[in-house]
Tab-separated table of C-alpha atoms in Angstrom:
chain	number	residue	atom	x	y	z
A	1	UNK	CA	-8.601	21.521	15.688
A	2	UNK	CA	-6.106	18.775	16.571
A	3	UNK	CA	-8.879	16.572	18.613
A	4	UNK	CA	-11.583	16.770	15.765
A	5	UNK	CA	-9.051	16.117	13.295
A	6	UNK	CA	-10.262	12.478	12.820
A	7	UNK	CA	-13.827	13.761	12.062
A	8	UNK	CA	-12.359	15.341	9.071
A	9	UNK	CA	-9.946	12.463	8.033
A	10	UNK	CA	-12.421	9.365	8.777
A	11	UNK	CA	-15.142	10.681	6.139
A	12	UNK	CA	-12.666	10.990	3.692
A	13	UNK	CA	-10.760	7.961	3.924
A	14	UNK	CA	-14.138	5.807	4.447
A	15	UNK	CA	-14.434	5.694	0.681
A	16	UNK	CA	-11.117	4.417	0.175
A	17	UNK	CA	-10.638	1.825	2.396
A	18	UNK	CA	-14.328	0.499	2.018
A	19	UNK	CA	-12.932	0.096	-1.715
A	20	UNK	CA	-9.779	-2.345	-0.750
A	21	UNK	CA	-11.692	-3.884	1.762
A	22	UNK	CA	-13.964	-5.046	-1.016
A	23	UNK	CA	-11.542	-5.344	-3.751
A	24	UNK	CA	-8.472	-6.707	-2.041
A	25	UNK	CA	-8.992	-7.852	1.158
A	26	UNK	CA	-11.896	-10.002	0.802
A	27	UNK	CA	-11.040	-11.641	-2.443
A	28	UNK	CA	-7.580	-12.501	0.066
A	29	UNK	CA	-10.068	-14.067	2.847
A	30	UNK	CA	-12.306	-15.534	0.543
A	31	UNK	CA	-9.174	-17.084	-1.704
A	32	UNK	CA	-7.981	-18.505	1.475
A	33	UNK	CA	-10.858	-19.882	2.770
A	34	UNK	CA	-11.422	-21.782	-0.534
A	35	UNK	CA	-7.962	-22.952	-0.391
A	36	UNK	CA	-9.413	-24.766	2.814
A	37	UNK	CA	-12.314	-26.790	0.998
A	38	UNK	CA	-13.019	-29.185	-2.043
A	39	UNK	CA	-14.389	-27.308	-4.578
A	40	UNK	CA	-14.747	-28.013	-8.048
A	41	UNK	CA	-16.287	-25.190	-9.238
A	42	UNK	CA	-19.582	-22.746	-9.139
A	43	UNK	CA	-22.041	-25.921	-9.032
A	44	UNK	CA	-21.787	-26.732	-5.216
A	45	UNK	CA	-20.806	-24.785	-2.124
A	46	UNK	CA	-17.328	-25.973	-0.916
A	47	UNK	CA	-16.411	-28.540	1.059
A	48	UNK	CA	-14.431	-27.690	3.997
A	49	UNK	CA	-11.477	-30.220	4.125
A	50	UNK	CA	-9.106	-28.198	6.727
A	51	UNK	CA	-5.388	-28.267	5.558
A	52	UNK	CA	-5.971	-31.266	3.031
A	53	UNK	CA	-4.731	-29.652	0.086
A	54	UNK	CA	-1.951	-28.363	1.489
A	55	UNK	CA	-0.735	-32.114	2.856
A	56	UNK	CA	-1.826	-32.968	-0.636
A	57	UNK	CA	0.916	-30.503	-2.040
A	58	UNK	CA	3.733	-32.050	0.309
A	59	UNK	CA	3.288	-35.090	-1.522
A	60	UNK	CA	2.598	-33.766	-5.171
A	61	UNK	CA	6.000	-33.973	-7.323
A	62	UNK	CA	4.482	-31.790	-9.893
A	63	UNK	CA	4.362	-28.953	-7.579
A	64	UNK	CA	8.003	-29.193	-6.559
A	65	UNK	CA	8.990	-29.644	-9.732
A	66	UNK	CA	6.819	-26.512	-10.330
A	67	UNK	CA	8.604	-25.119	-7.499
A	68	UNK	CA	12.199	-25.837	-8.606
A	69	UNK	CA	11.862	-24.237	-11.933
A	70	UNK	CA	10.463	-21.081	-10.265
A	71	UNK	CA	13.641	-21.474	-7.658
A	72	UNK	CA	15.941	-21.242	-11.081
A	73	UNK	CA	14.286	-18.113	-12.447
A	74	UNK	CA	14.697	-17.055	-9.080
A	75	UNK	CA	18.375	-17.060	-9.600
A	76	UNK	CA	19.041	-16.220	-13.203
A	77	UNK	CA	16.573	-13.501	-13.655
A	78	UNK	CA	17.733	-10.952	-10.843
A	79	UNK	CA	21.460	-12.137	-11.472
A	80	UNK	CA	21.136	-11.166	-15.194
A	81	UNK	CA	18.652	-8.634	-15.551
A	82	UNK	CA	20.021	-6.567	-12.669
A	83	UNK	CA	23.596	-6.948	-13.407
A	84	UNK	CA	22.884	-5.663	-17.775
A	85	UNK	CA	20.705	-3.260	-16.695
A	86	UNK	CA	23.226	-1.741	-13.905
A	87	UNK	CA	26.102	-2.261	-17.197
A	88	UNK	CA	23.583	-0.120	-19.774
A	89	UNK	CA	22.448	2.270	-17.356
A	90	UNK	CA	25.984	3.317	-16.314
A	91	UNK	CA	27.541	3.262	-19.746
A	92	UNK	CA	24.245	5.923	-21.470
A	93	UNK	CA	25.068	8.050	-17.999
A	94	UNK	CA	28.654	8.705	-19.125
A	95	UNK	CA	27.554	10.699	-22.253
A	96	UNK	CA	27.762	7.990	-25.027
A	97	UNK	CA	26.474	9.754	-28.613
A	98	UNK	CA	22.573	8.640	-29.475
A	99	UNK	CA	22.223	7.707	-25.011
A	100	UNK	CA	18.634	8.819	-25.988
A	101	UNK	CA	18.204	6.497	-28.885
A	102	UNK	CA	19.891	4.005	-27.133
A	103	UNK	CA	17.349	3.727	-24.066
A	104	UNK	CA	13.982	3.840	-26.505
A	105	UNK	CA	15.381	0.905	-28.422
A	106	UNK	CA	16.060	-0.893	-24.880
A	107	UNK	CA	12.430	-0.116	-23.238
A	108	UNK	CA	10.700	-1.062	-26.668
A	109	UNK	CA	10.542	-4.398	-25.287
A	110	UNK	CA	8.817	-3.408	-22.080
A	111	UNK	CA	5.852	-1.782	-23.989
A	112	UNK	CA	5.170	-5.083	-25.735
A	113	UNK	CA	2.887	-7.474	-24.983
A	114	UNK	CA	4.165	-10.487	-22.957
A	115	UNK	CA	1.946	-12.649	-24.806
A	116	UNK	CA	3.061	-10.770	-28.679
A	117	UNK	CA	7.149	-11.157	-26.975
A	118	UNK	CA	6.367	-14.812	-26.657
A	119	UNK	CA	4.902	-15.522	-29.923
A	120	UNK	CA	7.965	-13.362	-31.474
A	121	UNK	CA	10.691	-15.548	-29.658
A	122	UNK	CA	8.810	-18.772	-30.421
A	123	UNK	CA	9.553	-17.984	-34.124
A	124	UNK	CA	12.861	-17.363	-33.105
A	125	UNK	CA	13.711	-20.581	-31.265
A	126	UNK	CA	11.718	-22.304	-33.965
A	127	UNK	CA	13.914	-25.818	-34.530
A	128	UNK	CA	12.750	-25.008	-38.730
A	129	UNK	CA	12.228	-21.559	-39.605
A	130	UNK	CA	13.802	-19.791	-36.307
A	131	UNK	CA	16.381	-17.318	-37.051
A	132	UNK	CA	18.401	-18.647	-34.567
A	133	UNK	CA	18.967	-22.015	-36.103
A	134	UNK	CA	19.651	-20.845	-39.223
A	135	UNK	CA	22.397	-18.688	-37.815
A	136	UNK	CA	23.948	-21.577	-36.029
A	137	UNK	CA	23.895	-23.535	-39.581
A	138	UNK	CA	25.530	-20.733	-41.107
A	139	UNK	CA	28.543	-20.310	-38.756
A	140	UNK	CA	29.074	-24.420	-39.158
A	141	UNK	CA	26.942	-26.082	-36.395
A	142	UNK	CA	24.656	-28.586	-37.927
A	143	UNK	CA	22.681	-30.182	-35.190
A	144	UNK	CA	21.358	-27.128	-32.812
A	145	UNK	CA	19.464	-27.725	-29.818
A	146	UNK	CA	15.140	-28.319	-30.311
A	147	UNK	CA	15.528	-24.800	-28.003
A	148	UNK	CA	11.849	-25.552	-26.611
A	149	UNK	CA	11.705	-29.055	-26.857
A	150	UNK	CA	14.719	-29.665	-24.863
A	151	UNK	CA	14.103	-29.983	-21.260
A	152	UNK	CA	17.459	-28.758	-21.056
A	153	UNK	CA	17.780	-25.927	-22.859
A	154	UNK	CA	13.915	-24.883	-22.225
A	155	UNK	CA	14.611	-23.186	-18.957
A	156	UNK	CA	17.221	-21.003	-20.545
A	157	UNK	CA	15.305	-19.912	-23.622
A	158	UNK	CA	12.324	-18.950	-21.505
A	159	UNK	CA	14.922	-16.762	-18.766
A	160	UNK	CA	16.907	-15.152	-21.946
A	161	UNK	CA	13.427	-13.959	-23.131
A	162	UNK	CA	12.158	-12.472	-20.047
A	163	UNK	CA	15.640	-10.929	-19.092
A	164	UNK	CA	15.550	-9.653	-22.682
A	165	UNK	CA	11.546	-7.873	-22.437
A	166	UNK	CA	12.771	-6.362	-18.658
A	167	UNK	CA	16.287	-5.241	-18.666
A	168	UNK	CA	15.097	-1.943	-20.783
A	169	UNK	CA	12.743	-1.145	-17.674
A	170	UNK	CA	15.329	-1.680	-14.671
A	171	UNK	CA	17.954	0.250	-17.204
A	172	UNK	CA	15.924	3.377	-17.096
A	173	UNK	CA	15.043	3.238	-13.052
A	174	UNK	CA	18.623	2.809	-12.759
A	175	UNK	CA	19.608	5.821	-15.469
A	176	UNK	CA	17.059	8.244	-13.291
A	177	UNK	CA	18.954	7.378	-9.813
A	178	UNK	CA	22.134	7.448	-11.701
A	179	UNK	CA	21.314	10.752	-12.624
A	180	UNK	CA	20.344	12.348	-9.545
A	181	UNK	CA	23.507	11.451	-7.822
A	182	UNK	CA	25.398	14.757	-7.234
A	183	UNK	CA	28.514	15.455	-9.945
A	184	UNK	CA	30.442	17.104	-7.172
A	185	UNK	CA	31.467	13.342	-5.568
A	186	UNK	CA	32.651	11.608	-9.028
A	187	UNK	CA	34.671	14.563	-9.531
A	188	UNK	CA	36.026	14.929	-5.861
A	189	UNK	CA	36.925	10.957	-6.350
A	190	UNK	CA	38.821	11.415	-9.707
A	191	UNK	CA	40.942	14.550	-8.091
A	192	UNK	CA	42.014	11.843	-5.711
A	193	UNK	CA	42.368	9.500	-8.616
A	194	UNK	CA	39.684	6.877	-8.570
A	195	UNK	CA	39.473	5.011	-11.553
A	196	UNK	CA	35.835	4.253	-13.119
A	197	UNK	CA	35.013	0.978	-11.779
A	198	UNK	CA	36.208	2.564	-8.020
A	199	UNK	CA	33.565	5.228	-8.729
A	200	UNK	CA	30.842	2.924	-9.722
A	201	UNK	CA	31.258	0.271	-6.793
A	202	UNK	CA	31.926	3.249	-4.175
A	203	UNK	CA	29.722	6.239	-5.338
A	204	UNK	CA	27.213	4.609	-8.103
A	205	UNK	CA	26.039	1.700	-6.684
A	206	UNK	CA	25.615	3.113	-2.677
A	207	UNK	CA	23.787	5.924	-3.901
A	208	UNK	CA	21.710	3.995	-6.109
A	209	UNK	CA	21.399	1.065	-3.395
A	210	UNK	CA	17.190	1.995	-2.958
A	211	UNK	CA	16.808	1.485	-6.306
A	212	UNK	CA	18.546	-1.255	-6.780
A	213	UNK	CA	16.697	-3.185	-3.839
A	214	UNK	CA	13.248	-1.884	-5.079
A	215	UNK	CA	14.066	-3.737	-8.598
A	216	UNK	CA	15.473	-6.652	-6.879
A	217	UNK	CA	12.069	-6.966	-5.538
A	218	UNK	CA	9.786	-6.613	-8.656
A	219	UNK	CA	12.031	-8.872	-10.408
A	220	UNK	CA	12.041	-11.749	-8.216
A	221	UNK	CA	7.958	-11.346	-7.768
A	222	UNK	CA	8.721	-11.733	-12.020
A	223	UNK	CA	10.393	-14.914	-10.981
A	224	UNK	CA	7.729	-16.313	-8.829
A	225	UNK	CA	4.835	-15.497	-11.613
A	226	UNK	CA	6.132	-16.677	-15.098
A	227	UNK	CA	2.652	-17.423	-15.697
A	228	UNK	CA	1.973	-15.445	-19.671
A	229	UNK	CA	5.669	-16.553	-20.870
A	230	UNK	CA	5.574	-19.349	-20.072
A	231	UNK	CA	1.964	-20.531	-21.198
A	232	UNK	CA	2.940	-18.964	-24.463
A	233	UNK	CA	5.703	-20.259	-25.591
A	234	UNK	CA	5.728	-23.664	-23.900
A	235	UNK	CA	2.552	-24.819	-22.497
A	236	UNK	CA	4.977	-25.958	-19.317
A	237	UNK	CA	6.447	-28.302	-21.446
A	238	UNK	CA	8.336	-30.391	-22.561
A	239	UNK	CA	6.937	-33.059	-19.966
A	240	UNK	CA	6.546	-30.326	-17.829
A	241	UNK	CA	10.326	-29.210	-17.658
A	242	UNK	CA	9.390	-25.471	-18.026
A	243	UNK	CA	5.929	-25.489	-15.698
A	244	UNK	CA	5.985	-22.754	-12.627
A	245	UNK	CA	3.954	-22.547	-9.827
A	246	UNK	CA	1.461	-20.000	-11.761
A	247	UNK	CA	0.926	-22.692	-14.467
A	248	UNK	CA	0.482	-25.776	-12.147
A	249	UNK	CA	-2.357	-23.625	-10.591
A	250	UNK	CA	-4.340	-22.824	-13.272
A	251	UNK	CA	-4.183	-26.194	-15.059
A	252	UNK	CA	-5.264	-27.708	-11.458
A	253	UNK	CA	-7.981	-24.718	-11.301
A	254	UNK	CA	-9.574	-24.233	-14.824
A	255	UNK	CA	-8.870	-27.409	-16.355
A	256	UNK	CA	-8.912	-30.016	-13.759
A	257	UNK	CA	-11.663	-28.009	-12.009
A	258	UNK	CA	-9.441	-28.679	-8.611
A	259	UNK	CA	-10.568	-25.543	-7.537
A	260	UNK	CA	-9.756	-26.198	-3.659
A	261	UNK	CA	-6.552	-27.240	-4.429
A	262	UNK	CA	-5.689	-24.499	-7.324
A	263	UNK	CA	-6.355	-22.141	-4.683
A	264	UNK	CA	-4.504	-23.605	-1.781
A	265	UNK	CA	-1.037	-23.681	-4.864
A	266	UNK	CA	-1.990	-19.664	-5.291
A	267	UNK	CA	-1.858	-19.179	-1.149
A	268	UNK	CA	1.402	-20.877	-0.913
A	269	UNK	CA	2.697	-19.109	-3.816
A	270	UNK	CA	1.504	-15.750	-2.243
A	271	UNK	CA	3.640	-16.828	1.012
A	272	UNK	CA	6.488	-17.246	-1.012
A	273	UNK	CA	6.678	-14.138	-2.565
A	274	UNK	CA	6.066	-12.617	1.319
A	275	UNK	CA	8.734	-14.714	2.803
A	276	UNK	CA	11.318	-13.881	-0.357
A	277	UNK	CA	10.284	-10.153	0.217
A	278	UNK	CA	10.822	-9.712	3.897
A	279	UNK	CA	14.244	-11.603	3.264
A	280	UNK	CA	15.519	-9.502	0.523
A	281	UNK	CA	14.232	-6.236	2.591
A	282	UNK	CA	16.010	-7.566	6.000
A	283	UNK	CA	19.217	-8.998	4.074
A	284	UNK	CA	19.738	-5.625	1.973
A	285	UNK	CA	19.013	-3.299	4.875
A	286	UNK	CA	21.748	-0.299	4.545
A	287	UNK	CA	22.071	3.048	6.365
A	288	UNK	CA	20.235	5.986	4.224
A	289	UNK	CA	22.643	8.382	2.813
A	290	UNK	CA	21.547	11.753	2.401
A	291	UNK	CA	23.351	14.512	-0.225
């Protein structure tokens, strides 16, 4: 039985992996082929160049300025969204009245479109008719920021709207490893007198570590991406002070028709997100603890 078992295994993985093969891994081969060629669309076969495009992007300021405003979500958006949704999640753990009401109304925005979110903050940071403004005028300040016309302030608006749409999701992953973590060690640590921020950096947060390294991870692929945000509610502009990586590459792709070197943007922004994995999995390594 144990030397046929691949017979039995084979037949019915066949199916499975014929299906990735097809759907992921050549569309990867193919993607980085073209990102080796001139092509400028469906017309004529591609030309192959050899690493062209990618010297090409060495010496392209719009992709490291691209670059750098992905670096700065890359910062603020795990910072933020990982440190309010830690705050929430441990606060509707400790048996605050309406905890239930309180985590629907902070996934709602999860469920949303990202495309209807950015519409709804546009209003909002509307220099005219946005809420916001109008609140500013009413408390006394009478020359608010152009929010999304700013390139200074455009960065921020776009990272307070994405860390508003995704701190409801990381708030309930957190809430669910909160609540698995056995009640016997809180109350072991307040008979020897631990106070509650000793029992959420010593118990909470190392038994929630897995969790917290598995967000870490989906939030700064979030980072690297940006793409439906941003092309909502800015465009990648003003004068390109808000355009990411995912932007540049589809402007170069499907309206430059720099197909070639659209592609060869998407492989390096597909090694990025790699490399920043690995890192964050090596860097955050800890011992497993077991209960």
């Amino acid at each position: 039985m144990y030397r046929n078992k691949y017979r039995l295994i084979i037949p019915f993985l066949f199916p499975a992996l014929l299906l990735y093969g097809v759907f992921v891994i050549y569309p990867y081969g193919r993607a980085m082929y073209i990102s080796l060629t001139r092509w400028r669309g469906l017309a004529r076969a591609p030309e192959f160049i050899g690493l062209a495009n990618f010297q090409k992007m060495l010496g392209d300021e719009y992709f490291w300025n691209a670059l750098g405003n992905n670096a700065v979500y890359l910062v603020v958006l795990p910072l933020f969204t990982i440190s309010l949704a830690l705050f929430f999640a441990f606060v509707l753990t400790q048996g605050v009245r309406f905890g239930k009401f309180y985590r629907v109304s902070y996934f709602f925005p999860q469920v949303m479109s990202v495309v209807a979110v950015g519409v709804l903050w546009s209003f909002v940071f509307h220099p005219t008719m946005g809420i916001l403004n109008s609140m500013l005028n009413l408390i006394g300040i009478e020359n608010p920021p152009v929010w999304l016309g700013n390139p200074d302030t455009v960065l921020g608006a776009v990272s307070t709207v994405a860390i508003w749409q995704a701190v409801g999701f990381y708030m309930v992953l957190f809430v669910a490893a909160m609540e698995a973590v056995p009640v016997s060690l809180y109350e072991a640590a307040m008979i020897d007198g631990a106070n509650q921020w000793q029992l959420f950096r010593n118990i909470t947060i190392p038994m929630i570590w897995d969790a917290i390294v598995t967000a870490l991870i989906f939030i700064m692929i979030v980072a690297t991406n940006m793409f439906a945000i941003t092309q909502t509610m800015t465009l990648g502009g003003p004068s390109r002070s808000s355009e990411v990586l995912s932007t540049y590459l589809y402007d170069e792709a499907f309206l430059e028709g720099n197909f070639g070197y659209g592609t060869a943007i998407g492989v390096a922004l597909f090694l990025i997100v790699l490399f920043i994995s690995i890192v964050i999995q090596r860097v955050t390594r800890r011992e497993g603890l077991e209960y």
